[in-house]
Short mmCIF file of C-alpha atoms and ligand atoms in Angstrom, two decimals:
data_model
loop_
_atom_site.label_atom_id
_atom_site.label_comp_id
_atom_site.label_asym_id
_atom_site.label_seq_id
_atom_site.Cartn_x
_atom_site.Cartn_y
_atom_site.Cartn_z
CA MET A 1 21.12 -105.12 65.13
CA ASN A 2 23.24 -104.03 62.18
CA LYS A 3 21.75 -102.15 59.29
CA PRO A 4 22.79 -103.59 55.91
CA SER A 5 24.97 -100.50 55.43
CA ASP A 6 26.86 -101.33 58.67
CA LEU A 7 27.78 -104.74 57.36
CA LYS A 8 30.46 -103.05 55.22
CA LEU A 9 29.25 -104.95 52.19
CA ASP A 10 28.10 -103.68 48.88
CA ILE A 11 25.98 -106.84 48.75
CA VAL A 12 22.39 -106.95 49.99
CA PRO A 13 22.27 -110.03 52.25
CA VAL A 14 19.55 -112.62 52.50
CA TRP A 15 17.79 -113.01 55.87
CA ILE A 16 17.49 -116.58 57.10
CA ASN A 17 16.65 -117.72 60.61
CA GLY A 18 17.05 -114.21 62.06
CA ARG A 19 20.46 -113.51 60.53
CA ALA A 20 21.84 -111.59 57.55
CA VAL A 21 23.88 -113.92 55.38
CA VAL A 22 25.65 -113.46 52.04
CA PRO A 23 25.50 -116.70 50.08
CA GLN A 24 28.04 -117.69 47.42
CA GLY A 25 27.09 -117.94 43.77
CA ARG A 26 25.46 -115.83 41.08
CA MET A 27 24.93 -112.12 41.72
CA GLY A 28 22.70 -109.45 40.19
CA GLU A 29 23.18 -105.68 40.16
CA VAL A 30 21.06 -103.06 41.91
CA TYR A 31 20.92 -99.62 40.27
CA ASN A 32 20.12 -96.11 41.32
CA PRO A 33 17.77 -95.34 38.41
CA ALA A 34 18.30 -91.59 38.81
CA THR A 35 22.04 -91.87 38.08
CA GLY A 36 22.15 -95.11 36.11
CA GLN A 37 24.94 -96.34 38.42
CA VAL A 38 25.21 -99.75 40.08
CA THR A 39 25.01 -99.18 43.84
CA ARG A 40 24.87 -102.70 45.27
CA ARG A 41 24.91 -106.32 44.29
CA VAL A 42 22.33 -108.89 45.22
CA PRO A 43 22.78 -112.67 45.49
CA PHE A 44 20.70 -114.84 43.16
CA CYS A 45 19.92 -117.74 45.50
CA ASN A 46 20.28 -121.32 44.32
CA ASP A 47 18.25 -124.38 45.39
CA GLU A 48 20.45 -124.98 48.43
CA VAL A 49 19.95 -121.48 49.88
CA ILE A 50 16.20 -121.61 49.22
CA ASP A 51 16.05 -125.02 50.88
CA GLY A 52 17.84 -123.54 53.94
CA ALA A 53 15.29 -120.72 54.16
CA VAL A 54 12.31 -123.06 53.79
CA ARG A 55 13.69 -125.44 56.42
CA ALA A 56 14.23 -122.51 58.82
CA ALA A 57 10.59 -121.49 58.28
CA ALA A 58 9.39 -125.09 58.74
CA ALA A 59 11.41 -125.48 61.96
CA ALA A 60 9.97 -122.25 63.41
CA LEU A 61 6.39 -123.20 62.53
CA PRO A 62 5.29 -125.48 65.41
CA GLU A 63 6.17 -123.00 68.17
CA TRP A 64 4.86 -119.95 66.31
CA ARG A 65 1.54 -121.51 65.28
CA ASP A 66 0.95 -122.60 68.88
CA SER A 67 1.96 -119.29 70.49
CA SER A 68 -1.00 -117.39 71.89
CA ILE A 69 -2.82 -115.03 69.54
CA LEU A 70 -2.18 -112.18 71.96
CA ARG A 71 1.58 -112.82 71.86
CA ARG A 72 1.51 -112.76 68.07
CA ALA A 73 -0.56 -109.55 68.11
CA ARG A 74 1.90 -107.88 70.50
CA VAL A 75 4.87 -108.64 68.24
CA LEU A 76 2.91 -107.05 65.39
CA GLN A 77 2.10 -104.01 67.53
CA ARG A 78 5.82 -103.47 68.22
CA PHE A 79 6.59 -104.00 64.51
CA LEU A 80 3.97 -101.37 63.68
CA VAL A 81 5.66 -98.81 65.94
CA LEU A 82 9.11 -99.60 64.50
CA LEU A 83 7.83 -99.26 60.93
CA GLN A 84 6.33 -95.88 61.80
CA GLN A 85 9.61 -94.76 63.37
CA HIS A 86 11.62 -95.92 60.34
CA GLN A 87 9.15 -94.93 57.62
CA LYS A 88 11.45 -92.23 56.18
CA GLU A 89 14.45 -94.54 56.13
CA ILE A 90 12.49 -97.23 54.27
CA ALA A 91 11.11 -94.61 51.86
CA ALA A 92 14.67 -93.42 51.14
CA LEU A 93 15.73 -96.99 50.30
CA ILE A 94 12.77 -97.21 47.91
CA THR A 95 13.66 -93.95 46.17
CA ALA A 96 17.31 -95.01 45.88
CA GLU A 97 16.49 -98.34 44.20
CA HIS A 98 13.13 -97.76 42.47
CA GLY A 99 13.43 -94.06 41.60
CA LYS A 100 9.98 -92.80 42.71
CA THR A 101 9.86 -89.48 44.57
CA LEU A 102 10.30 -89.45 48.34
CA PRO A 103 6.73 -88.23 49.11
CA ASP A 104 5.36 -90.98 46.85
CA ALA A 105 7.59 -93.57 48.54
CA MET A 106 6.42 -92.33 51.98
CA GLY A 107 2.79 -92.71 50.88
CA SER A 108 3.37 -96.25 49.66
CA VAL A 109 5.05 -97.27 52.94
CA GLN A 110 2.08 -95.73 54.78
CA ARG A 111 -0.34 -97.94 52.82
CA GLY A 112 1.74 -100.96 53.81
CA ILE A 113 1.85 -99.91 57.46
CA GLU A 114 -1.95 -99.82 57.43
CA VAL A 115 -1.97 -103.57 56.70
CA VAL A 116 0.14 -104.13 59.83
CA GLU A 117 -2.38 -102.03 61.78
CA PHE A 118 -5.12 -104.31 60.49
CA ALA A 119 -3.09 -107.45 61.32
CA CYS A 120 -2.74 -106.23 64.94
CA GLY A 121 -6.44 -107.03 65.30
CA ILE A 122 -5.81 -110.71 64.64
CA PRO A 123 -7.37 -111.95 67.92
CA GLN A 124 -10.69 -110.57 66.70
CA LEU A 125 -10.16 -111.59 63.06
CA LEU A 126 -9.45 -115.26 63.83
CA LYS A 127 -12.65 -115.84 65.81
CA GLY A 128 -14.54 -118.88 64.60
CA GLU A 129 -18.24 -119.76 64.64
CA TYR A 130 -20.20 -121.80 67.20
CA SER A 131 -23.63 -123.37 66.93
CA GLU A 132 -25.25 -125.07 69.90
CA ASN A 133 -27.63 -128.00 69.32
CA VAL A 134 -27.05 -128.65 65.63
CA GLY A 135 -28.50 -132.00 66.69
CA THR A 136 -29.78 -133.06 70.08
CA ALA A 137 -26.91 -132.27 72.48
CA VAL A 138 -24.54 -131.92 69.52
CA ASP A 139 -22.58 -128.69 69.00
CA THR A 140 -20.49 -127.51 66.04
CA HIS A 141 -17.72 -124.94 65.91
CA THR A 142 -15.12 -123.77 63.39
CA VAL A 143 -11.51 -122.79 63.94
CA ARG A 144 -9.14 -121.08 61.52
CA GLN A 145 -5.72 -122.71 61.56
CA PRO A 146 -2.56 -121.54 59.78
CA VAL A 147 -1.74 -123.04 56.37
CA GLY A 148 1.92 -123.63 57.30
CA VAL A 149 5.00 -122.38 55.46
CA CYS A 150 4.02 -119.58 53.07
CA ALA A 151 6.03 -117.85 50.35
CA GLY A 152 5.59 -114.40 48.78
CA ILE A 153 7.05 -113.23 45.46
CA THR A 154 6.78 -109.51 44.80
CA PRO A 155 7.31 -106.96 41.98
CA PHE A 156 9.71 -104.02 41.67
CA ASN A 157 7.19 -101.20 41.79
CA PHE A 158 6.26 -101.29 45.49
CA PRO A 159 9.36 -102.53 47.36
CA ALA A 160 7.73 -102.27 50.82
CA MET A 161 3.96 -102.01 50.32
CA VAL A 162 3.36 -105.20 48.33
CA PRO A 163 5.48 -107.39 50.69
CA LEU A 164 3.51 -105.77 53.55
CA TRP A 165 0.24 -106.90 51.90
CA MET A 166 1.42 -110.46 52.52
CA PHE A 167 3.78 -111.33 55.34
CA PRO A 168 2.20 -109.46 58.30
CA MET A 169 -1.17 -111.13 57.60
CA ALA A 170 0.39 -114.57 57.10
CA ILE A 171 2.50 -114.32 60.25
CA ALA A 172 -0.36 -112.90 62.35
CA CYS A 173 -2.40 -115.97 61.33
CA GLY A 174 0.34 -118.24 62.76
CA ASN A 175 2.21 -119.13 59.56
CA THR A 176 5.91 -118.73 58.85
CA PHE A 177 7.03 -116.92 55.71
CA ILE A 178 9.71 -116.68 53.02
CA LEU A 179 9.69 -113.47 50.97
CA LYS A 180 11.39 -113.23 47.56
CA PRO A 181 11.24 -109.51 46.72
CA SER A 182 12.10 -108.16 43.28
CA GLU A 183 15.83 -108.44 42.68
CA LYS A 184 15.74 -104.84 41.37
CA VAL A 185 14.72 -103.40 44.80
CA PRO A 186 15.89 -105.83 47.50
CA SER A 187 16.97 -103.56 50.39
CA ALA A 188 13.64 -102.45 51.91
CA SER A 189 12.66 -106.08 52.62
CA ILE A 190 15.88 -106.75 54.52
CA ARG A 191 15.38 -103.60 56.62
CA MET A 192 11.83 -104.73 57.44
CA ALA A 193 13.15 -108.17 58.47
CA GLU A 194 15.59 -106.50 60.89
CA LEU A 195 12.80 -104.40 62.38
CA PHE A 196 10.50 -107.41 62.75
CA ARG A 197 13.22 -109.25 64.68
CA GLU A 198 13.71 -106.16 66.87
CA ALA A 199 9.96 -106.30 67.55
CA GLY A 200 10.40 -109.75 69.09
CA LEU A 201 9.64 -112.06 66.17
CA PRO A 202 11.29 -115.44 66.79
CA ASP A 203 14.05 -116.46 64.37
CA GLY A 204 12.89 -118.40 61.32
CA VAL A 205 9.33 -117.02 61.30
CA PHE A 206 10.19 -114.45 58.61
CA ASN A 207 12.91 -115.05 56.01
CA VAL A 208 13.97 -113.09 52.93
CA VAL A 209 15.73 -114.58 49.91
CA HIS A 210 16.72 -112.95 46.62
CA GLY A 211 17.00 -113.99 43.02
CA ASP A 212 15.38 -114.60 39.68
CA LYS A 213 13.39 -117.46 38.13
CA ALA A 214 15.70 -120.10 39.66
CA ALA A 215 14.96 -118.90 43.22
CA VAL A 216 11.22 -118.63 42.47
CA ASP A 217 11.09 -122.13 40.97
CA ALA A 218 12.92 -123.57 43.98
CA LEU A 219 10.22 -122.06 46.23
CA LEU A 220 7.32 -123.19 44.02
CA HIS A 221 8.55 -126.78 43.89
CA HIS A 222 9.68 -127.10 47.51
CA PRO A 223 7.54 -129.77 49.19
CA LEU A 224 7.49 -127.89 52.52
CA VAL A 225 5.96 -124.71 51.00
CA ASN A 226 2.19 -124.88 51.48
CA ALA A 227 0.96 -121.57 50.05
CA VAL A 228 2.25 -118.96 47.59
CA SER A 229 1.23 -115.32 47.15
CA PHE A 230 2.46 -113.58 44.01
CA VAL A 231 2.19 -110.06 42.64
CA GLY A 232 3.76 -109.16 39.28
CA SER A 233 3.13 -109.28 35.54
CA THR A 234 0.34 -111.38 34.00
CA PRO A 235 2.45 -114.02 32.19
CA ILE A 236 4.43 -114.80 35.38
CA ALA A 237 1.25 -114.68 37.52
CA ARG A 238 -0.34 -117.28 35.25
CA TYR A 239 2.80 -119.45 35.44
CA ILE A 240 2.91 -119.22 39.26
CA TYR A 241 -0.78 -120.07 39.53
CA GLU A 242 -0.57 -123.07 37.20
CA THR A 243 2.67 -124.42 38.75
CA CYS A 244 1.33 -124.22 42.30
CA ALA A 245 -2.16 -125.50 41.46
CA LYS A 246 -0.65 -128.55 39.75
CA GLN A 247 1.06 -129.43 43.02
CA GLY A 248 -1.98 -128.80 45.18
CA LYS A 249 -0.51 -125.71 46.82
CA ARG A 250 -2.76 -122.84 47.81
CA VAL A 251 -2.03 -119.88 45.48
CA GLN A 252 -3.09 -116.33 44.75
CA ALA A 253 -1.35 -114.59 41.83
CA LEU A 254 -2.05 -110.94 41.07
CA GLY A 255 -1.07 -109.85 37.54
CA GLY A 256 -0.78 -106.78 35.36
CA ALA A 257 -3.29 -104.06 34.51
CA LYS A 258 -4.63 -101.63 31.94
CA ASN A 259 -6.83 -99.37 34.05
CA HIS A 260 -9.42 -97.24 32.28
CA ALA A 261 -10.98 -94.00 33.44
CA VAL A 262 -14.32 -93.18 31.83
CA VAL A 263 -15.02 -89.44 31.70
CA LEU A 264 -18.59 -88.29 31.03
CA PRO A 265 -19.41 -84.84 29.62
CA ASP A 266 -21.03 -83.74 32.91
CA ALA A 267 -17.81 -84.32 34.92
CA ASP A 268 -15.94 -81.42 36.51
CA LEU A 269 -13.16 -81.51 33.90
CA GLU A 270 -10.58 -79.44 35.82
CA PHE A 271 -10.93 -81.76 38.85
CA THR A 272 -10.91 -84.82 36.56
CA ALA A 273 -7.78 -83.77 34.68
CA ASP A 274 -5.90 -83.14 37.95
CA ALA A 275 -6.91 -86.59 39.20
CA LEU A 276 -5.94 -88.29 35.93
CA ILE A 277 -2.55 -86.59 35.75
CA GLY A 278 -1.60 -87.96 39.20
CA ALA A 279 -2.94 -91.41 38.39
CA ALA A 280 -1.27 -91.65 34.97
CA TYR A 281 2.14 -90.14 35.62
CA GLY A 282 2.66 -90.63 39.39
CA SER A 283 5.51 -93.07 40.06
CA ALA A 284 6.32 -92.67 36.30
CA GLY A 285 3.26 -94.81 35.53
CA GLU A 286 4.80 -97.80 37.30
CA ARG A 287 1.75 -98.56 39.43
CA CYS A 288 -0.61 -101.48 39.00
CA MET A 289 -3.40 -98.98 39.73
CA ALA A 290 -2.12 -96.33 37.29
CA ILE A 291 -4.74 -94.99 34.91
CA SER A 292 -3.21 -95.73 31.51
CA ALA A 293 -6.30 -95.38 29.30
CA VAL A 294 -8.93 -92.64 29.33
CA VAL A 295 -12.25 -93.22 27.60
CA ALA A 296 -13.59 -89.73 26.93
CA VAL A 297 -17.32 -89.74 26.23
CA GLY A 298 -18.84 -87.30 23.70
CA ALA A 299 -18.24 -83.61 24.35
CA ALA A 300 -15.83 -84.34 27.23
CA ALA A 301 -13.02 -85.31 24.85
CA ASP A 302 -11.70 -82.07 23.31
CA PRO A 303 -11.57 -79.93 26.48
CA LEU A 304 -10.26 -82.86 28.55
CA VAL A 305 -7.36 -83.57 26.17
CA LYS A 306 -6.42 -79.87 26.22
CA LEU A 307 -6.38 -79.81 30.02
CA LEU A 308 -4.37 -83.06 30.19
CA GLU A 309 -1.81 -81.68 27.74
CA THR A 310 -1.33 -78.44 29.69
CA LYS A 311 -0.97 -80.23 33.02
CA ALA A 312 1.24 -83.11 31.78
CA ARG A 313 3.62 -80.64 30.12
CA LYS A 314 4.24 -78.93 33.49
CA ILE A 315 5.27 -82.08 35.39
CA ALA A 316 8.77 -81.67 36.85
CA VAL A 317 10.89 -84.72 35.97
CA GLY A 318 14.11 -85.46 37.88
CA PRO A 319 15.76 -87.48 40.65
CA GLY A 320 13.16 -88.63 43.19
CA ASP A 321 15.13 -87.35 46.20
CA GLN A 322 15.13 -83.71 44.96
CA ASP A 323 12.63 -81.18 46.27
CA GLY A 324 10.02 -80.11 43.75
CA VAL A 325 10.45 -83.15 41.52
CA GLU A 326 7.09 -84.76 40.68
CA MET A 327 8.14 -87.70 38.52
CA GLY A 328 11.28 -89.81 38.82
CA PRO A 329 13.01 -92.17 36.38
CA LEU A 330 11.94 -95.62 35.16
CA VAL A 331 13.34 -98.50 37.19
CA SER A 332 15.91 -99.77 34.67
CA ALA A 333 17.45 -99.01 31.27
CA GLN A 334 15.76 -102.12 29.90
CA HIS A 335 12.32 -101.02 31.12
CA ARG A 336 12.89 -97.44 29.87
CA ASP A 337 13.74 -98.85 26.42
CA LYS A 338 10.62 -101.04 26.46
CA VAL A 339 8.39 -98.03 27.22
CA LEU A 340 10.23 -96.00 24.56
CA GLY A 341 9.53 -98.82 22.09
CA PHE A 342 5.80 -98.53 22.79
CA VAL A 343 5.86 -94.76 22.23
CA ASN A 344 7.61 -95.30 18.89
CA GLN A 345 5.03 -97.93 18.01
CA GLY A 346 2.15 -95.58 18.91
CA ILE A 347 3.57 -92.95 16.57
CA ALA A 348 4.04 -95.55 13.82
CA GLU A 349 0.46 -96.80 14.17
CA LYS A 350 -0.79 -93.21 13.81
CA ALA A 351 -2.10 -92.47 17.27
CA LYS A 352 -2.27 -88.66 17.56
CA VAL A 353 0.78 -87.44 19.52
CA VAL A 354 -0.34 -84.67 21.85
CA LEU A 355 2.81 -84.77 23.98
CA ASP A 356 6.02 -86.62 23.13
CA GLY A 357 8.05 -87.63 26.19
CA ARG A 358 10.87 -89.43 24.42
CA ASN A 359 13.51 -86.77 25.12
CA PRO A 360 13.26 -85.55 28.72
CA GLY A 361 16.56 -83.67 28.40
CA ILE A 362 18.27 -85.45 31.31
CA LYS A 363 21.61 -87.02 30.40
CA GLU A 364 22.12 -89.67 33.08
CA GLY A 365 19.67 -92.14 34.60
CA PHE A 366 16.66 -93.93 33.12
CA PHE A 367 14.35 -90.98 32.50
CA LEU A 368 11.48 -90.42 30.12
CA GLY A 369 9.10 -87.46 29.92
CA THR A 370 5.32 -87.59 29.82
CA THR A 371 3.64 -88.89 26.65
CA LEU A 372 -0.03 -88.30 25.75
CA PHE A 373 -1.74 -89.97 22.78
CA ASP A 374 -5.22 -89.04 21.53
CA ASP A 375 -7.54 -90.80 19.01
CA VAL A 376 -6.23 -94.19 20.09
CA THR A 377 -8.17 -97.21 18.82
CA ARG A 378 -8.56 -100.65 20.33
CA ASP A 379 -6.45 -102.40 17.71
CA MET A 380 -3.34 -100.32 18.50
CA GLU A 381 -0.45 -101.88 20.47
CA VAL A 382 -0.29 -98.80 22.77
CA TYR A 383 -3.80 -99.70 23.87
CA LYS A 384 -3.56 -103.50 23.92
CA ASN A 385 -0.42 -103.73 26.08
CA GLU A 386 0.36 -102.80 29.66
CA ILE A 387 3.10 -100.20 29.06
CA PHE A 388 3.87 -99.51 32.75
CA GLY A 389 5.41 -96.13 32.05
CA PRO A 390 4.47 -92.42 31.78
CA VAL A 391 2.24 -92.88 28.74
CA LEU A 392 -1.48 -92.03 28.75
CA VAL A 393 -3.75 -92.95 25.84
CA VAL A 394 -7.14 -91.36 25.14
CA LEU A 395 -9.90 -93.28 23.34
CA ARG A 396 -13.15 -91.64 22.35
CA ALA A 397 -16.64 -93.12 22.80
CA ASP A 398 -20.05 -91.68 22.02
CA SER A 399 -21.95 -93.07 25.02
CA LEU A 400 -21.57 -94.51 28.52
CA GLU A 401 -22.78 -97.83 27.15
CA LYS A 402 -19.98 -97.89 24.55
CA ALA A 403 -17.42 -96.88 27.22
CA ILE A 404 -18.48 -99.75 29.49
CA GLU A 405 -18.24 -102.13 26.53
CA ILE A 406 -14.64 -100.97 25.90
CA VAL A 407 -13.63 -101.48 29.55
CA ASN A 408 -15.29 -104.90 29.73
CA ALA A 409 -13.70 -106.15 26.51
CA ASN A 410 -10.19 -105.57 27.86
CA PRO A 411 -8.54 -108.74 29.21
CA TYR A 412 -7.13 -106.87 32.23
CA ALA A 413 -9.51 -105.96 35.04
CA ASN A 414 -7.58 -104.58 38.00
CA GLY A 415 -9.04 -101.12 38.59
CA THR A 416 -11.23 -98.57 36.80
CA ALA A 417 -12.81 -95.21 37.52
CA ILE A 418 -15.70 -93.08 36.34
CA PHE A 419 -15.81 -89.30 36.48
CA THR A 420 -19.31 -87.83 36.46
CA GLU A 421 -21.75 -85.68 38.42
CA SER A 422 -24.54 -88.20 37.75
CA GLY A 423 -25.36 -90.70 40.49
CA GLY A 424 -27.39 -92.77 38.05
CA ALA A 425 -24.51 -93.09 35.56
CA ALA A 426 -22.05 -93.91 38.36
CA ARG A 427 -24.36 -96.57 39.75
CA ARG A 428 -24.82 -98.15 36.34
CA PHE A 429 -21.04 -98.18 35.81
CA GLU A 430 -20.41 -99.69 39.25
CA ASN A 431 -23.01 -102.37 38.56
CA GLU A 432 -22.05 -103.34 35.00
CA VAL A 433 -18.28 -102.97 34.87
CA GLN A 434 -16.37 -106.26 35.14
CA VAL A 435 -13.38 -105.02 37.13
CA GLY A 436 -12.21 -105.82 40.68
CA MET A 437 -11.77 -102.28 42.03
CA VAL A 438 -13.91 -99.29 41.01
CA GLY A 439 -13.49 -95.58 41.73
CA VAL A 440 -16.26 -93.01 41.47
CA ASN A 441 -14.51 -89.67 40.99
CA VAL A 442 -11.51 -91.43 42.61
CA PRO A 443 -8.72 -92.11 40.12
CA ILE A 444 -6.81 -94.80 42.04
CA PRO A 445 -9.49 -96.80 43.82
CA VAL A 446 -7.06 -98.58 46.16
CA PRO A 447 -9.07 -100.00 49.03
CA VAL A 448 -8.05 -99.47 52.64
CA ALA A 449 -6.32 -102.29 54.54
CA PHE A 450 -9.55 -103.54 56.10
CA TYR A 451 -10.98 -104.18 52.63
CA SER A 452 -9.24 -106.51 50.21
CA PHE A 453 -7.16 -105.68 47.13
CA GLY A 454 -7.36 -107.55 43.84
CA GLY A 455 -8.57 -107.53 40.27
CA TRP A 456 -10.50 -109.87 38.00
CA LYS A 457 -9.73 -111.74 34.76
CA ASN A 458 -6.03 -111.52 33.71
CA SER A 459 -5.27 -109.31 36.71
CA LEU A 460 -5.71 -112.09 39.28
CA PHE A 461 -5.43 -115.87 39.15
CA GLY A 462 -6.91 -117.53 42.21
CA ASP A 463 -10.00 -117.01 44.31
CA LEU A 464 -8.97 -114.70 47.11
CA HIS A 465 -7.67 -111.14 47.09
CA VAL A 466 -4.89 -109.92 49.38
CA HIS A 467 -5.32 -108.40 52.87
CA GLY A 468 -8.59 -107.57 54.59
CA MET A 469 -10.68 -110.62 55.52
CA GLU A 470 -9.71 -112.25 52.20
CA GLY A 471 -6.10 -112.28 53.47
CA VAL A 472 -7.18 -113.98 56.70
CA LYS A 473 -9.04 -116.58 54.63
CA PHE A 474 -6.08 -117.16 52.32
CA TYR A 475 -3.61 -117.71 55.16
CA THR A 476 -5.85 -120.04 57.20
CA ARG A 477 -7.70 -123.30 56.73
CA THR A 478 -11.09 -123.76 58.30
CA LYS A 479 -11.68 -126.77 60.48
CA VAL A 480 -15.23 -127.75 61.44
CA VAL A 481 -15.56 -129.63 64.73
CA THR A 482 -18.73 -131.47 65.71
CA THR A 483 -18.97 -132.44 69.40
CA ARG A 484 -21.13 -134.75 71.50
CA TRP A 485 -20.35 -135.68 75.13
CA PRO A 486 -21.16 -139.33 75.99
CA HIS A 487 -22.23 -138.82 79.60
CA GLN A 488 -25.41 -137.19 78.37
CA ASP A 489 -28.58 -139.19 78.00
CA THR A 490 -28.46 -139.83 74.25
CA PRO A 491 -29.17 -142.90 72.11
CA SER A 492 -26.18 -145.20 71.61
CA ALA A 493 -24.47 -145.25 68.22
CA GLY A 494 -25.64 -147.82 65.65
CA LEU A 495 -24.08 -149.00 62.42
CA SER A 496 -26.15 -146.76 60.11
CA MET A 497 -24.90 -143.42 58.75
CA PRO A 498 -25.21 -140.97 61.67
CA THR A 499 -27.89 -138.31 61.22
CA LEU A 500 -28.23 -135.23 63.36
CA GLY A 501 -31.47 -134.41 65.10
P1 LIG B 601 7.57 -109.48 37.07
O1 LIG B 601 6.43 -110.39 36.79
O2 LIG B 601 8.64 -109.34 36.04
O3 LIG B 601 8.32 -109.94 38.42
C1 LIG B 601 7.61 -110.17 39.61
C2 LIG B 601 8.38 -111.19 40.46
O4 LIG B 601 8.49 -112.40 39.71
C3 LIG B 601 9.81 -110.74 40.77
O5 LIG B 601 10.10 -111.10 42.10
C4 LIG B 601 10.66 -111.52 39.78
O6 LIG B 601 11.93 -111.84 40.28
C5 LIG B 601 9.85 -112.79 39.56
N1 LIG B 601 10.02 -113.32 38.20
C6 LIG B 601 10.32 -112.64 37.08
N2 LIG B 601 10.37 -113.48 36.02
C7 LIG B 601 10.08 -114.71 36.48
C8 LIG B 601 9.98 -116.00 35.86
N3 LIG B 601 10.18 -116.18 34.54
N4 LIG B 601 9.68 -117.06 36.64
C9 LIG B 601 9.47 -116.91 37.96
N5 LIG B 601 9.56 -115.71 38.60
C10 LIG B 601 9.86 -114.63 37.87
O7 LIG B 601 6.94 -108.05 37.44
P2 LIG B 601 7.71 -106.70 37.71
O8 LIG B 601 8.24 -106.18 36.42
O9 LIG B 601 8.64 -106.82 38.87
O10 LIG B 601 6.50 -105.78 38.23
C11 LIG B 601 5.64 -105.09 37.37
C12 LIG B 601 4.36 -105.86 37.11
O11 LIG B 601 3.70 -106.14 38.35
C13 LIG B 601 3.35 -105.09 36.30
O12 LIG B 601 2.77 -105.96 35.36
C14 LIG B 601 2.32 -104.63 37.31
O13 LIG B 601 1.03 -104.40 36.81
C15 LIG B 601 2.33 -105.79 38.24
N6 LIG B 601 1.78 -105.43 39.55
C16 LIG B 601 0.52 -105.87 39.84
C17 LIG B 601 -0.06 -105.53 41.04
C18 LIG B 601 -1.45 -106.00 41.39
O14 LIG B 601 -1.89 -105.76 42.49
N7 LIG B 601 -2.15 -106.66 40.49
C19 LIG B 601 0.65 -104.76 41.98
C20 LIG B 601 1.94 -104.34 41.64
C21 LIG B 601 2.49 -104.68 40.42
#
């Protein structure tokens, strides 16, 4: 199997029916954010290419959905081993196209691999229910059957992990899949498709297409696509949810975030500041679980801000593939300028500038330094918007009650954390906060693969989270079968509505 680099093309191919193909038509550019240079081009698929991918997935469906669960599990087990063997290579592709540091990229691939580990247990996960004698000599059981052809549309910030939240679970459940990764970071998905084929996955079960809104719309409106998983920004998540729901397609759409950390005066402030620095500035703040707002309660505020300033100032900014670098560039010039615009706005609206990251002193690439604002209020744009960059804002509250009110009033509700030594305060926070994922002295409360991942309110449209048992539920339909065998000595059927018992 050729690697994309062996194809002697500076174009990232699509992957349809087990083959790398370069379609004609519109192209986008892929950058190395650390240099600002274009490194590859990526096709923006039109309706015809998307139709080809969907038809390949539909053609592969009957055989794959009827293959034994053990066969499916074994393909996943081999895929797991190949992903582990190629983890560094995939991480290097992520750093080259996204910009995050290599250790951070390795960690993100690891979190994705853990979903494949979970999916290897699919024979156990797909077990149904059985009840004997729901009526006299009548039994009932349930089976979980695949939904059919599924599509996944993913964001730029986790080029391997977010796709891995979706397609291994869908495919383990017996579905076939079309992935449309972010056009900014397309290469990791193609490498994973090659590895999955090497693991023994039949052609057509997993396909990868590229592109922008046109490619996404072609998937959303294709009559053979039965279910859509989306992760990205809130306005697009809402659009995906509404478009699919209108057509009766199953849909889960995870959106943006503004994750708050509440810090109480009894917290270990040194430990808390270390945790917050990693959560705010790791991956240059381009994480859906980044802490972007701190609510400092009472006497915690002054010493906490001092510690945050000292630690944020020391963060080494540079190319993600260099040793010792802790924070890489933003993904694109456009995104860097958007984040810069928010910092300018924060200064204009009189947030207190503790640290100004606008001039990181690096000439090439899409870099920004770390910015810290204090005395931020809820009416400021730096608070109201998801900035998705290395900008941390501190709000002050005089009680836990007030802090919870601030978190709950925010329209985003992906993750949140509390830092305290008090079990009672932590329990109250856990109970009252209206957010999908909660950390207690844990700054990025990302659940493990055998629990689900997802937020509330504007951070998720749909009913089911991704992976864990929620993923199994999303990618299967339940069928309830009620059985009676006529040779048994039972009353003959009449014309009235049948009743059990
Ligand atoms: P985005 O919404 O711009 O793009 C996501 C995907 O949608 C991409 O594949 C893109 O090609 C496609 N897309 C973009 N515009 C579209 C349009 N008008 N119509 C149809 N499709 C379109 O998001 P992004 O900038 O790639 O990623 C960052 C966002 O993702 C942030 O808001 C972040 O919080 C969010 N995110 C959320 C989670 C989560 O679990 N909730 C995880 C990761 C990222």
